[in-house]
Amino acid sequence: MGALADLFAGTAPGAGGIKILAPGAALLRGFVQASLPALLQEIEHVAKAAPFRRMVTPGGYAMSVAMTNCGEAGWITDLGGYRYGATDPQSGRPWPAMPPMFRALAAGAAKAAGFDGFEPDACLINRYEAGAKLSLHQDKDERDFSQPIVSVSLGLPAVFLFGGEERRQKPARLRLESGDVVVWGGPSRHRYHGIDPLAPGSDPLTGPYRYNLTLRKAL
Ligand code: SIN
Ligand code: FE2
């Protein structure tokens, strides 16, 4: 509980407070605020080796969100389905290594939300431009559902939809700002979630984009 107490005391880096969304789910406002420029540099470094691309769903539609990955495994979708793979299908090379800072911030955020010992091995990097969205879905391609999802927001704000375990349950709508982190695991691990179409804008750091890091223990 040390990190949680720090957050309430405002002593954690960039702490903006913690909002419990549901059992096992928390929004950590401004948790990575102080690290935003460094995080963006790491994203740009990853994207040099593994460029952002709009992947195709199993149904044959190009996603509006552009994606890349770093870590031992990367999340991919194509006509063959959704899965994790060790290599970038575009280059045939392994995904770029996960920057140590990503691991550290994810472990710290997970701990603050009550999940000790989180060791992500996969980081999906989403890039949204105006109009891009992510329909309600569950994260369920990972092997170990005892481990949470840690989701980091950078750049333009977005409306995060956070629903229940069934698609028909009406989702809560939460505005996510640059530097916010959402963690969901335990009893919330299979909640539906998504992102409303991004409003156009210009962020001082990321310009016309919103980036999202989704850190997972996939293998
Ligand atoms: C995701 O569900 O993979 C991303 C959510 C987000 O962009 O905040
Ligand atoms: Fe997701």
Coordinates of N, CA and C and ligand atoms in Angstrom, one line a residue:
M1 N 0.8 -1.2 0.0 CA 0.0 0.0 0.0 C 0.9 1.3 0.0
G2 N 2.2 1.1 0.1 CA 3.1 2.3 0.1 C 2.8 3.3 -1.0
A3 N 2.8 2.7 -2.3 CA 2.6 3.5 -3.4 C 1.3 4.2 -3.4
L4 N 0.2 3.5 -3.0 CA -1.1 4.1 -2.9 C -1.1 5.3 -1.9
A5 N -0.5 5.1 -0.8 CA -0.4 6.2 0.2 C 0.4 7.4 -0.4
D6 N 1.4 7.1 -1.2 CA 2.2 8.2 -1.8 C 1.3 9.0 -2.8
L7 N 0.5 8.2 -3.5 CA -0.4 8.9 -4.5 C -1.3 9.8 -3.8
F8 N -1.9 9.3 -2.7 CA -2.9 10.2 -2.0 C -2.1 11.4 -1.4
A9 N -0.9 11.2 -1.0 CA -0.1 12.3 -0.4 C 0.4 13.2 -1.5
G10 N 0.3 12.8 -2.7 CA 0.8 13.6 -3.8 C 2.3 13.6 -4.0
T11 N 2.9 12.5 -3.5 CA 4.4 12.5 -3.6 C 4.8 11.6 -4.7
A12 N 4.0 10.8 -5.3 CA 4.4 10.0 -6.5 C 4.6 11.0 -7.7
P13 N 5.5 10.6 -8.6 CA 5.8 11.5 -9.7 C 4.5 11.9 -10.5
G14 N 4.2 13.2 -10.6 CA 3.1 13.6 -11.4 C 1.7 13.2 -10.8
A15 N 1.7 12.8 -9.6 CA 0.4 12.3 -9.0 C -0.7 13.2 -9.1
G16 N -1.8 12.8 -9.6 CA -3.0 13.6 -9.7 C -4.2 13.0 -9.0
G17 N -3.9 11.9 -8.2 CA -4.9 11.2 -7.5 C -5.3 9.9 -8.1
I18 N -6.0 9.1 -7.4 CA -6.5 7.8 -7.9 C -8.0 7.8 -7.8
K19 N -8.6 7.2 -8.8 CA -10.0 7.1 -8.9 C -10.3 5.6 -9.1
I20 N -10.9 5.0 -8.1 CA -11.3 3.6 -8.2 C -12.5 3.5 -9.1
L21 N -12.4 2.7 -10.2 CA -13.5 2.7 -11.2 C -14.4 1.5 -10.9
A22 N -13.8 0.4 -10.4 CA -14.5 -0.8 -10.1 C -13.6 -1.7 -9.3
P23 N -14.0 -2.8 -8.7 CA -13.0 -3.6 -8.0 C -12.0 -4.1 -9.0
G24 N -10.7 -3.8 -8.7 CA -9.6 -4.2 -9.6 C -9.3 -3.2 -10.7
A25 N -10.0 -2.1 -10.7 CA -9.8 -1.1 -11.8 C -9.6 0.3 -11.2
A26 N -8.6 1.0 -11.7 CA -8.3 2.3 -11.2 C -7.8 3.2 -12.3
L27 N -8.1 4.5 -12.1 CA -7.6 5.6 -13.0 C -6.6 6.4 -12.2
L28 N -5.3 6.4 -12.6 CA -4.3 7.1 -11.9 C -4.0 8.4 -12.7
R29 N -4.6 9.5 -12.3 CA -4.5 10.8 -13.0 C -3.0 11.3 -13.0
G30 N -2.5 11.6 -14.1 CA -1.2 12.2 -14.2 C 0.0 11.4 -13.8
F31 N -0.2 10.0 -13.7 CA 0.8 9.2 -13.1 C 2.1 9.2 -13.9
V32 N 2.1 9.4 -15.2 CA 3.3 9.5 -16.0 C 3.6 10.9 -16.5
Q33 N 3.0 11.9 -15.9 CA 3.1 13.3 -16.4 C 4.5 13.7 -16.5
A34 N 5.4 13.4 -15.5 CA 6.8 13.8 -15.6 C 7.6 13.1 -16.6
S35 N 7.1 12.0 -17.1 CA 7.9 11.2 -18.1 C 7.4 11.3 -19.5
L36 N 6.4 12.2 -19.8 CA 5.8 12.2 -21.1 C 6.8 12.5 -22.2
P37 N 7.7 13.5 -22.1 CA 8.7 13.7 -23.2 C 9.6 12.4 -23.5
A38 N 10.0 11.8 -22.4 CA 10.9 10.6 -22.5 C 10.1 9.5 -23.1
L39 N 8.8 9.3 -22.7 CA 8.0 8.2 -23.3 C 7.8 8.4 -24.8
L40 N 7.6 9.7 -25.2 CA 7.4 10.0 -26.6 C 8.7 9.6 -27.4
Q41 N 9.8 10.0 -26.8 CA 11.1 9.6 -27.5 C 11.2 8.1 -27.7
E42 N 10.8 7.4 -26.7 CA 10.9 5.9 -26.8 C 10.0 5.4 -27.9
I43 N 8.8 6.0 -27.9 CA 7.8 5.6 -28.9 C 8.4 5.8 -30.3
E44 N 9.0 7.0 -30.5 CA 9.6 7.3 -31.8 C 10.7 6.4 -32.2
H45 N 11.5 6.0 -31.2 CA 12.6 5.1 -31.4 C 12.0 3.7 -31.8
V46 N 11.0 3.2 -31.1 CA 10.4 1.9 -31.5 C 9.8 2.0 -32.9
A47 N 9.2 3.2 -33.3 CA 8.5 3.3 -34.6 C 9.5 3.4 -35.7
K48 N 10.8 3.7 -35.4 CA 11.8 3.7 -36.5 C 12.1 2.3 -36.9
A49 N 12.1 1.4 -36.0 CA 12.4 0.0 -36.3 C 11.1 -0.8 -36.8
A50 N 10.0 -0.4 -36.2 CA 8.7 -1.1 -36.4 C 7.6 0.0 -36.6
P51 N 7.5 0.5 -37.9 CA 6.6 1.7 -38.1 C 5.2 1.4 -37.8
F52 N 4.4 2.4 -37.4 CA 3.0 2.3 -37.2 C 2.3 1.9 -38.5
R53 N 1.3 1.0 -38.4 CA 0.6 0.6 -39.6 C -0.8 0.3 -39.2
R54 N -1.7 0.4 -40.1 CA -3.1 0.1 -39.8 C -3.4 -1.4 -40.2
M55 N -3.5 -2.2 -39.1 CA -3.7 -3.6 -39.3 C -5.1 -3.9 -39.8
V56 N -5.3 -5.1 -40.3 CA -6.6 -5.5 -40.9 C -7.2 -6.5 -39.9
T57 N -8.5 -6.3 -39.7 CA -9.3 -7.2 -38.8 C -9.5 -8.5 -39.5
P58 N -9.8 -9.6 -38.7 CA -10.1 -10.9 -39.3 C -11.3 -10.7 -40.4
G59 N -12.2 -9.7 -40.2 CA -13.3 -9.5 -41.1 C -12.9 -8.7 -42.3
G60 N -11.6 -8.3 -42.4 CA -11.1 -7.6 -43.6 C -11.1 -6.1 -43.6
Y61 N -11.4 -5.5 -42.5 CA -11.4 -4.0 -42.4 C -10.1 -3.5 -41.9
A62 N -9.6 -2.4 -42.5 CA -8.4 -1.8 -41.9 C -8.8 -1.0 -40.7
M63 N -8.1 -1.2 -39.6 CA -8.4 -0.5 -38.3 C -8.1 1.0 -38.5
S64 N -8.9 1.9 -37.8 CA -8.6 3.3 -37.9 C -7.4 3.7 -37.0
V65 N -7.1 2.9 -36.0 CA -6.0 3.2 -35.1 C -4.7 2.5 -35.8
A66 N -3.6 3.3 -35.8 CA -2.4 2.7 -36.3 C -1.6 2.1 -35.1
M67 N -1.0 1.0 -35.4 CA -0.4 0.2 -34.3 C 1.1 -0.2 -34.6
T68 N 1.8 -0.3 -33.5 CA 3.1 -1.1 -33.5 C 3.3 -1.7 -32.1
N69 N 4.4 -2.4 -31.9 CA 4.6 -3.1 -30.7 C 6.0 -3.1 -30.3
C70 N 6.3 -3.2 -29.0 CA 7.6 -3.6 -28.5 C 7.5 -4.6 -27.4
G71 N 8.6 -5.3 -27.1 CA 8.6 -6.3 -26.1 C 8.8 -7.7 -26.8
E72 N 8.8 -8.7 -25.9 CA 9.0 -10.1 -26.4 C 7.9 -10.6 -27.4
A73 N 6.7 -10.0 -27.2 CA 5.6 -10.4 -28.0 C 4.8 -9.1 -28.4
G74 N 4.3 -9.2 -29.6 CA 3.5 -8.1 -30.1 C 2.1 -8.5 -30.5
W75 N 1.1 -7.7 -30.3 CA -0.3 -8.1 -30.6 C -0.5 -7.8 -32.1
I76 N -1.0 -8.7 -32.8 CA -1.3 -8.5 -34.3 C -2.7 -9.0 -34.6
T77 N -3.2 -8.4 -35.7 CA -4.4 -8.9 -36.3 C -4.2 -8.9 -37.8
D78 N -4.8 -9.9 -38.4 CA -4.8 -10.0 -39.9 C -6.0 -10.9 -40.3
L79 N -6.1 -11.3 -41.5 CA -7.2 -12.1 -41.9 C -7.3 -13.4 -41.2
G80 N -6.1 -13.8 -40.6 CA -6.0 -15.1 -39.9 C -6.5 -15.0 -38.4
G81 N -6.7 -13.8 -37.9 CA -7.2 -13.7 -36.6 C -6.4 -12.7 -35.7
Y82 N -6.7 -12.7 -34.4 CA -6.0 -11.9 -33.4 C -5.0 -12.8 -32.7
R83 N -3.8 -12.4 -32.5 CA -2.8 -13.2 -31.7 C -1.6 -12.4 -31.3
Y84 N -0.7 -13.0 -30.5 CA 0.6 -12.4 -30.2 C 1.6 -13.1 -31.0
G85 N 2.6 -12.4 -31.5 CA 3.7 -13.0 -32.2 C 5.0 -12.3 -31.8
A86 N 6.1 -13.1 -31.9 CA 7.4 -12.6 -31.5 C 8.0 -11.7 -32.6
T87 N 7.6 -11.8 -33.8 CA 8.2 -11.0 -34.9 C 7.1 -10.1 -35.5
D88 N 7.7 -9.0 -36.0 CA 6.9 -8.0 -36.8 C 6.6 -8.6 -38.2
P89 N 5.4 -8.9 -38.5 CA 5.1 -9.5 -39.8 C 5.5 -8.7 -41.0
Q90 N 5.7 -7.4 -40.8 CA 6.0 -6.5 -41.9 C 7.5 -6.6 -42.2
S91 N 8.3 -6.9 -41.2 CA 9.8 -6.9 -41.5 C 10.4 -8.3 -41.3
G92 N 9.6 -9.2 -40.6 CA 10.1 -10.5 -40.2 C 11.1 -10.5 -39.1
R93 N 11.4 -9.3 -38.5 CA 12.3 -9.2 -37.4 C 11.6 -9.2 -36.1
P94 N 12.3 -9.6 -35.0 CA 11.7 -9.5 -33.7 C 11.2 -8.0 -33.4
W95 N 10.1 -7.9 -32.6 CA 9.7 -6.5 -32.2 C 10.8 -5.9 -31.5
P96 N 10.9 -4.5 -31.5 CA 12.0 -3.8 -30.7 C 11.8 -4.2 -29.2
A97 N 12.9 -4.1 -28.5 CA 12.9 -4.4 -27.1 C 12.0 -3.4 -26.4
M98 N 11.4 -3.9 -25.2 CA 10.6 -2.9 -24.5 C 11.5 -2.0 -23.7
P99 N 11.4 -0.7 -23.8 CA 12.2 0.2 -23.1 C 12.1 0.0 -21.6
P100 N 13.2 0.0 -20.8 CA 13.1 -0.3 -19.4 C 12.1 0.7 -18.7
M101 N 12.0 1.9 -19.2 CA 11.1 2.9 -18.6 C 9.7 2.4 -18.7
F102 N 9.3 1.8 -19.8 CA 7.9 1.3 -19.9 C 7.6 0.3 -18.9
R103 N 8.6 -0.7 -18.7 CA 8.4 -1.7 -17.7 C 8.2 -1.1 -16.3
A104 N 9.1 -0.1 -16.0 CA 9.2 0.4 -14.6 C 7.9 1.2 -14.3
L105 N 7.4 2.0 -15.3 CA 6.2 2.8 -15.1 C 5.0 1.9 -15.0
A106 N 5.0 0.8 -15.8 CA 3.8 -0.1 -15.8 C 3.8 -0.9 -14.4
A107 N 5.0 -1.3 -14.0 CA 5.0 -2.0 -12.7 C 4.6 -1.0 -11.5
G108 N 5.0 0.2 -11.6 CA 4.6 1.2 -10.6 C 3.1 1.5 -10.6
A109 N 2.6 1.6 -11.8 CA 1.1 1.9 -11.9 C 0.3 0.7 -11.4
A110 N 0.7 -0.5 -11.8 CA 0.0 -1.7 -11.4 C 0.1 -1.8 -9.8
K111 N 1.2 -1.5 -9.3 CA 1.4 -1.6 -7.8 C 0.4 -0.6 -7.1
A112 N 0.4 0.6 -7.7 CA -0.5 1.7 -7.1 C -1.9 1.2 -7.1
A113 N -2.3 0.4 -8.1 CA -3.7 0.0 -8.2 C -3.9 -1.4 -7.5
G114 N -2.9 -1.9 -6.8 CA -3.1 -3.1 -6.0 C -2.5 -4.4 -6.6
F115 N -1.8 -4.3 -7.7 CA -1.2 -5.5 -8.4 C 0.3 -5.4 -8.3
D116 N 0.8 -6.1 -7.3 CA 2.2 -6.2 -7.1 C 2.9 -7.1 -8.0
G117 N 4.1 -6.8 -8.4 CA 4.9 -7.8 -9.2 C 4.5 -7.9 -10.7
F118 N 3.9 -6.9 -11.2 CA 3.6 -6.9 -12.6 C 4.8 -6.8 -13.5
E119 N 5.0 -7.8 -14.4 CA 6.1 -7.8 -15.3 C 5.7 -8.0 -16.7
P120 N 5.4 -6.9 -17.4 CA 4.9 -6.9 -18.8 C 5.9 -7.5 -19.7
D121 N 5.4 -8.3 -20.7 CA 6.3 -8.7 -21.8 C 5.9 -8.3 -23.1
A122 N 4.8 -7.5 -23.2 CA 4.2 -7.0 -24.5 C 3.7 -5.6 -24.3
C123 N 4.0 -4.8 -25.3 CA 3.4 -3.4 -25.2 C 2.9 -3.1 -26.6
L124 N 1.6 -3.0 -26.7 CA 1.0 -2.5 -27.9 C 1.0 -1.0 -27.9
I125 N 1.4 -0.4 -29.0 CA 1.4 1.1 -29.0 C 0.4 1.5 -30.1
N126 N -0.7 2.2 -29.6 CA -1.7 2.7 -30.5 C -1.5 4.1 -30.8
R127 N -1.7 4.5 -32.1 CA -1.7 5.9 -32.4 C -3.0 6.3 -33.1
Y128 N -3.7 7.3 -32.4 CA -5.0 7.7 -32.9 C -4.8 9.1 -33.5
E129 N -5.5 9.3 -34.7 CA -5.6 10.6 -35.3 C -7.1 11.0 -35.2
A130 N -7.4 12.2 -35.6 CA -8.8 12.6 -35.5 C -9.7 11.6 -36.2
G131 N -10.8 11.2 -35.5 CA -11.8 10.2 -36.1 C -11.4 8.8 -35.8
A132 N -10.2 8.5 -35.4 CA -9.8 7.1 -35.1 C -10.5 6.7 -33.8
K133 N -10.9 5.4 -33.8 CA -11.6 4.9 -32.6 C -11.3 3.4 -32.4
L134 N -11.7 2.9 -31.2 CA -11.5 1.5 -30.9 C -12.8 1.0 -30.4
S135 N -13.5 0.1 -31.1 CA -14.8 -0.4 -30.7 C -14.7 -1.2 -29.4
L136 N -15.8 -1.3 -28.6 CA -15.8 -2.0 -27.4 C -15.3 -3.4 -27.6
H137 N -14.3 -3.8 -26.8 CA -13.7 -5.2 -26.9 C -13.2 -5.6 -25.5
Q138 N -12.9 -6.9 -25.4 CA -12.2 -7.4 -24.2 C -10.8 -7.7 -24.6
D139 N -9.8 -7.6 -23.7 CA -8.5 -8.1 -24.0 C -8.4 -9.5 -23.5
K140 N -8.4 -10.5 -24.4 CA -8.4 -11.9 -24.0 C -7.5 -12.8 -24.8
D141 N -6.5 -12.2 -25.5 CA -5.5 -13.0 -26.2 C -4.3 -13.3 -25.4
E142 N -4.3 -12.9 -24.1 CA -3.2 -13.2 -23.3 C -3.4 -14.6 -22.6
R143 N -2.3 -15.1 -22.1 CA -2.4 -16.5 -21.5 C -2.8 -16.5 -20.1
D144 N -2.3 -15.4 -19.4 CA -2.5 -15.4 -17.9 C -3.4 -14.2 -17.5
F145 N -4.6 -14.5 -17.2 CA -5.6 -13.5 -16.9 C -5.5 -13.0 -15.4
S146 N -4.5 -13.6 -14.7 CA -4.3 -13.1 -13.3 C -3.5 -11.8 -13.3
Q147 N -2.9 -11.5 -14.5 CA -2.1 -10.2 -14.6 C -3.0 -9.1 -15.2
P148 N -2.8 -7.9 -14.7 CA -3.7 -6.8 -15.2 C -3.2 -6.2 -16.5
I149 N -4.0 -5.3 -17.0 CA -3.7 -4.5 -18.2 C -3.3 -3.1 -17.6
V150 N -2.3 -2.5 -18.2 CA -1.9 -1.2 -17.8 C -1.9 -0.3 -19.1
S151 N -2.7 0.7 -19.0 CA -2.9 1.5 -20.2 C -2.5 3.0 -20.0
V152 N -1.6 3.5 -20.8 CA -1.0 4.8 -20.6 C -1.4 5.7 -21.7
S153 N -1.8 6.9 -21.4 CA -2.3 7.9 -22.4 C -1.3 9.0 -22.6
L154 N -1.0 9.4 -23.9 CA -0.2 10.5 -24.2 C -0.8 11.3 -25.3
G155 N -0.7 12.6 -25.2 CA -1.2 13.5 -26.2 C -2.6 13.9 -26.1
L156 N -3.3 14.0 -27.3 CA -4.7 14.5 -27.3 C -5.6 13.7 -26.3
P157 N -6.5 14.4 -25.7 CA -7.4 13.7 -24.8 C -8.4 12.8 -25.6
A158 N -9.0 11.8 -24.9 CA -9.9 10.9 -25.5 C -11.0 10.5 -24.5
V159 N -12.1 10.0 -25.0 CA -13.1 9.4 -24.2 C -13.0 7.9 -24.1
F160 N -12.7 7.4 -22.9 CA -12.5 6.0 -22.7 C -13.8 5.4 -22.3
L161 N -14.2 4.3 -22.9 CA -15.4 3.6 -22.6 C -15.1 2.4 -21.7
F162 N -15.7 2.4 -20.5 CA -15.3 1.3 -19.6 C -16.6 0.6 -19.2
G163 N -16.8 -0.6 -19.7 CA -18.1 -1.3 -19.6 C -18.0 -2.5 -18.6
G164 N -18.9 -3.4 -18.7 CA -19.0 -4.6 -17.9 C -18.4 -5.8 -18.6
E165 N -18.7 -6.9 -18.0 CA -18.2 -8.2 -18.6 C -19.0 -8.6 -19.8
E166 N -20.1 -8.0 -20.0 CA -20.9 -8.3 -21.2 C -21.1 -7.1 -22.1
R167 N -21.0 -7.3 -23.4 CA -21.0 -6.2 -24.3 C -22.3 -5.3 -24.1
R168 N -23.4 -5.9 -23.7 CA -24.7 -5.1 -23.7 C -24.7 -4.1 -22.5
Q169 N -23.8 -4.3 -21.5 CA -23.8 -3.4 -20.4 C -23.3 -2.0 -20.8
K170 N -24.0 -1.0 -20.4 CA -23.7 0.4 -20.9 C -22.3 0.9 -20.3
P171 N -21.4 1.3 -21.1 CA -20.1 1.6 -20.5 C -20.1 3.0 -19.8
A172 N -19.3 3.2 -18.8 CA -19.0 4.5 -18.3 C -18.1 5.2 -19.3
R173 N -18.2 6.6 -19.3 CA -17.4 7.4 -20.2 C -16.4 8.2 -19.4
L174 N -15.1 8.1 -19.6 CA -14.1 8.8 -18.8 C -13.2 9.5 -19.8
R175 N -12.9 10.8 -19.4 CA -12.0 11.6 -20.3 C -10.6 11.2 -19.8
L176 N -9.8 10.8 -20.7 CA -8.4 10.5 -20.4 C -7.5 11.6 -21.0
E177 N -6.6 12.1 -20.1 CA -5.7 13.2 -20.5 C -4.3 12.6 -20.6
S178 N -3.5 13.4 -21.3 CA -2.1 13.0 -21.4 C -1.4 12.8 -20.0
G179 N -0.8 11.7 -19.8 CA -0.2 11.4 -18.5 C -1.0 10.5 -17.6
D180 N -2.3 10.3 -18.0 CA -3.2 9.4 -17.2 C -2.8 7.9 -17.5
V181 N -3.1 7.1 -16.5 CA -2.9 5.7 -16.6 C -4.1 5.0 -16.1
V182 N -4.6 4.0 -16.8 CA -5.8 3.2 -16.3 C -5.2 1.7 -16.2
V183 N -5.6 1.1 -15.0 CA -5.2 -0.3 -14.7 C -6.5 -1.1 -14.5
W184 N -6.6 -2.2 -15.2 CA -7.7 -3.1 -14.9 C -7.3 -4.5 -14.8
G185 N -7.7 -5.2 -13.8 CA -7.3 -6.6 -13.6 C -8.2 -7.3 -12.6
G186 N -7.8 -8.4 -12.1 CA -8.6 -9.2 -11.1 C -10.0 -9.3 -11.6
P187 N -11.0 -8.9 -10.8 CA -12.4 -9.1 -11.2 C -12.8 -8.2 -12.3
S188 N -12.0 -7.2 -12.7 CA -12.3 -6.3 -13.8 C -11.5 -6.7 -15.1
R189 N -10.7 -7.7 -15.1 CA -9.8 -8.1 -16.2 C -10.5 -8.2 -17.5
H190 N -11.8 -8.7 -17.5 CA -12.5 -9.0 -18.7 C -13.5 -7.9 -19.1
R191 N -13.4 -6.8 -18.5 CA -14.4 -5.7 -18.8 C -14.2 -5.2 -20.3
Y192 N -15.3 -5.0 -20.9 CA -15.3 -4.4 -22.2 C -14.8 -2.9 -22.1
H193 N -14.0 -2.5 -23.1 CA -13.5 -1.1 -23.1 C -13.3 -0.7 -24.5
G194 N -13.2 0.6 -24.7 CA -12.9 1.1 -26.1 C -12.7 2.6 -26.0
I195 N -12.5 3.2 -27.2 CA -12.2 4.7 -27.3 C -13.2 5.3 -28.3
D196 N -13.8 6.4 -27.9 CA -14.7 7.1 -28.9 C -13.9 7.7 -30.0
P197 N -14.5 8.0 -31.1 CA -13.7 8.7 -32.2 C -13.0 9.9 -31.6
L198 N -11.7 10.0 -31.9 CA -10.9 11.1 -31.4 C -11.3 12.5 -32.0
A199 N -11.4 13.5 -31.1 CA -11.7 14.8 -31.6 C -10.4 15.4 -32.1
P200 N -10.5 16.2 -33.2 CA -9.3 16.8 -33.7 C -8.7 17.8 -32.7
G201 N -7.4 18.1 -32.8 CA -6.8 19.0 -31.9 C -5.3 19.0 -32.1
S202 N -4.6 19.8 -31.3 CA -3.2 19.8 -31.4 C -2.6 19.8 -30.0
D203 N -1.8 18.8 -29.7 CA -1.2 18.7 -28.4 C 0.2 19.2 -28.5
P204 N 0.7 20.0 -27.4 CA 2.0 20.6 -27.5 C 3.1 19.6 -27.7
L205 N 2.9 18.3 -27.2 CA 4.0 17.3 -27.3 C 3.8 16.4 -28.6
T206 N 2.5 16.0 -28.8 CA 2.3 15.0 -29.9 C 1.6 15.5 -31.1
G207 N 1.3 16.8 -31.1 CA 0.6 17.4 -32.3 C -0.7 16.8 -32.5
P208 N -1.0 16.2 -33.7 CA -2.4 15.8 -34.0 C -2.8 14.4 -33.5
Y209 N -1.9 13.8 -32.6 CA -2.1 12.4 -32.2 C -2.4 12.2 -30.8
R210 N -3.1 11.1 -30.5 CA -3.1 10.5 -29.2 C -2.4 9.2 -29.3
Y211 N -1.4 8.9 -28.4 CA -0.8 7.6 -28.3 C -1.3 6.9 -27.0
N212 N -1.3 5.6 -27.1 CA -1.7 4.8 -25.9 C -0.7 3.6 -25.9
L213 N -0.2 3.4 -24.7 CA 0.6 2.2 -24.5 C -0.2 1.2 -23.7
T214 N -0.4 0.0 -24.2 CA -1.1 -1.0 -23.5 C -0.1 -2.1 -23.1
L215 N 0.2 -2.2 -21.8 CA 1.2 -3.1 -21.3 C 0.5 -4.3 -20.8
R216 N 1.1 -5.5 -21.2 CA 0.4 -6.7 -20.8 C 1.5 -7.8 -20.5
K217 N 1.0 -8.8 -19.7 CA 1.8 -10.0 -19.6 C 1.0 -11.0 -20.6
A218 N 1.6 -11.2 -21.8 CA 0.9 -11.9 -22.8 C 1.3 -13.4 -22.9
L219 N 2.6 -13.7 -22.5 CA 3.1 -15.1 -22.7 C 3.0 -15.9 -21.4
Ligands
SIN1 C1 -6.8 -0.7 -26.0 O1 -7.8 -1.2 -25.5 O2 -5.9 -1.5 -26.6 C2 -6.5 0.8 -26.0 C3 -7.3 1.6 -25.1 C4 -6.8 3.1 -25.3 O3 -6.4 3.5 -26.3 O4 -6.9 3.8 -24.3
FE2_2 FE -8.0 -3.3 -25.2

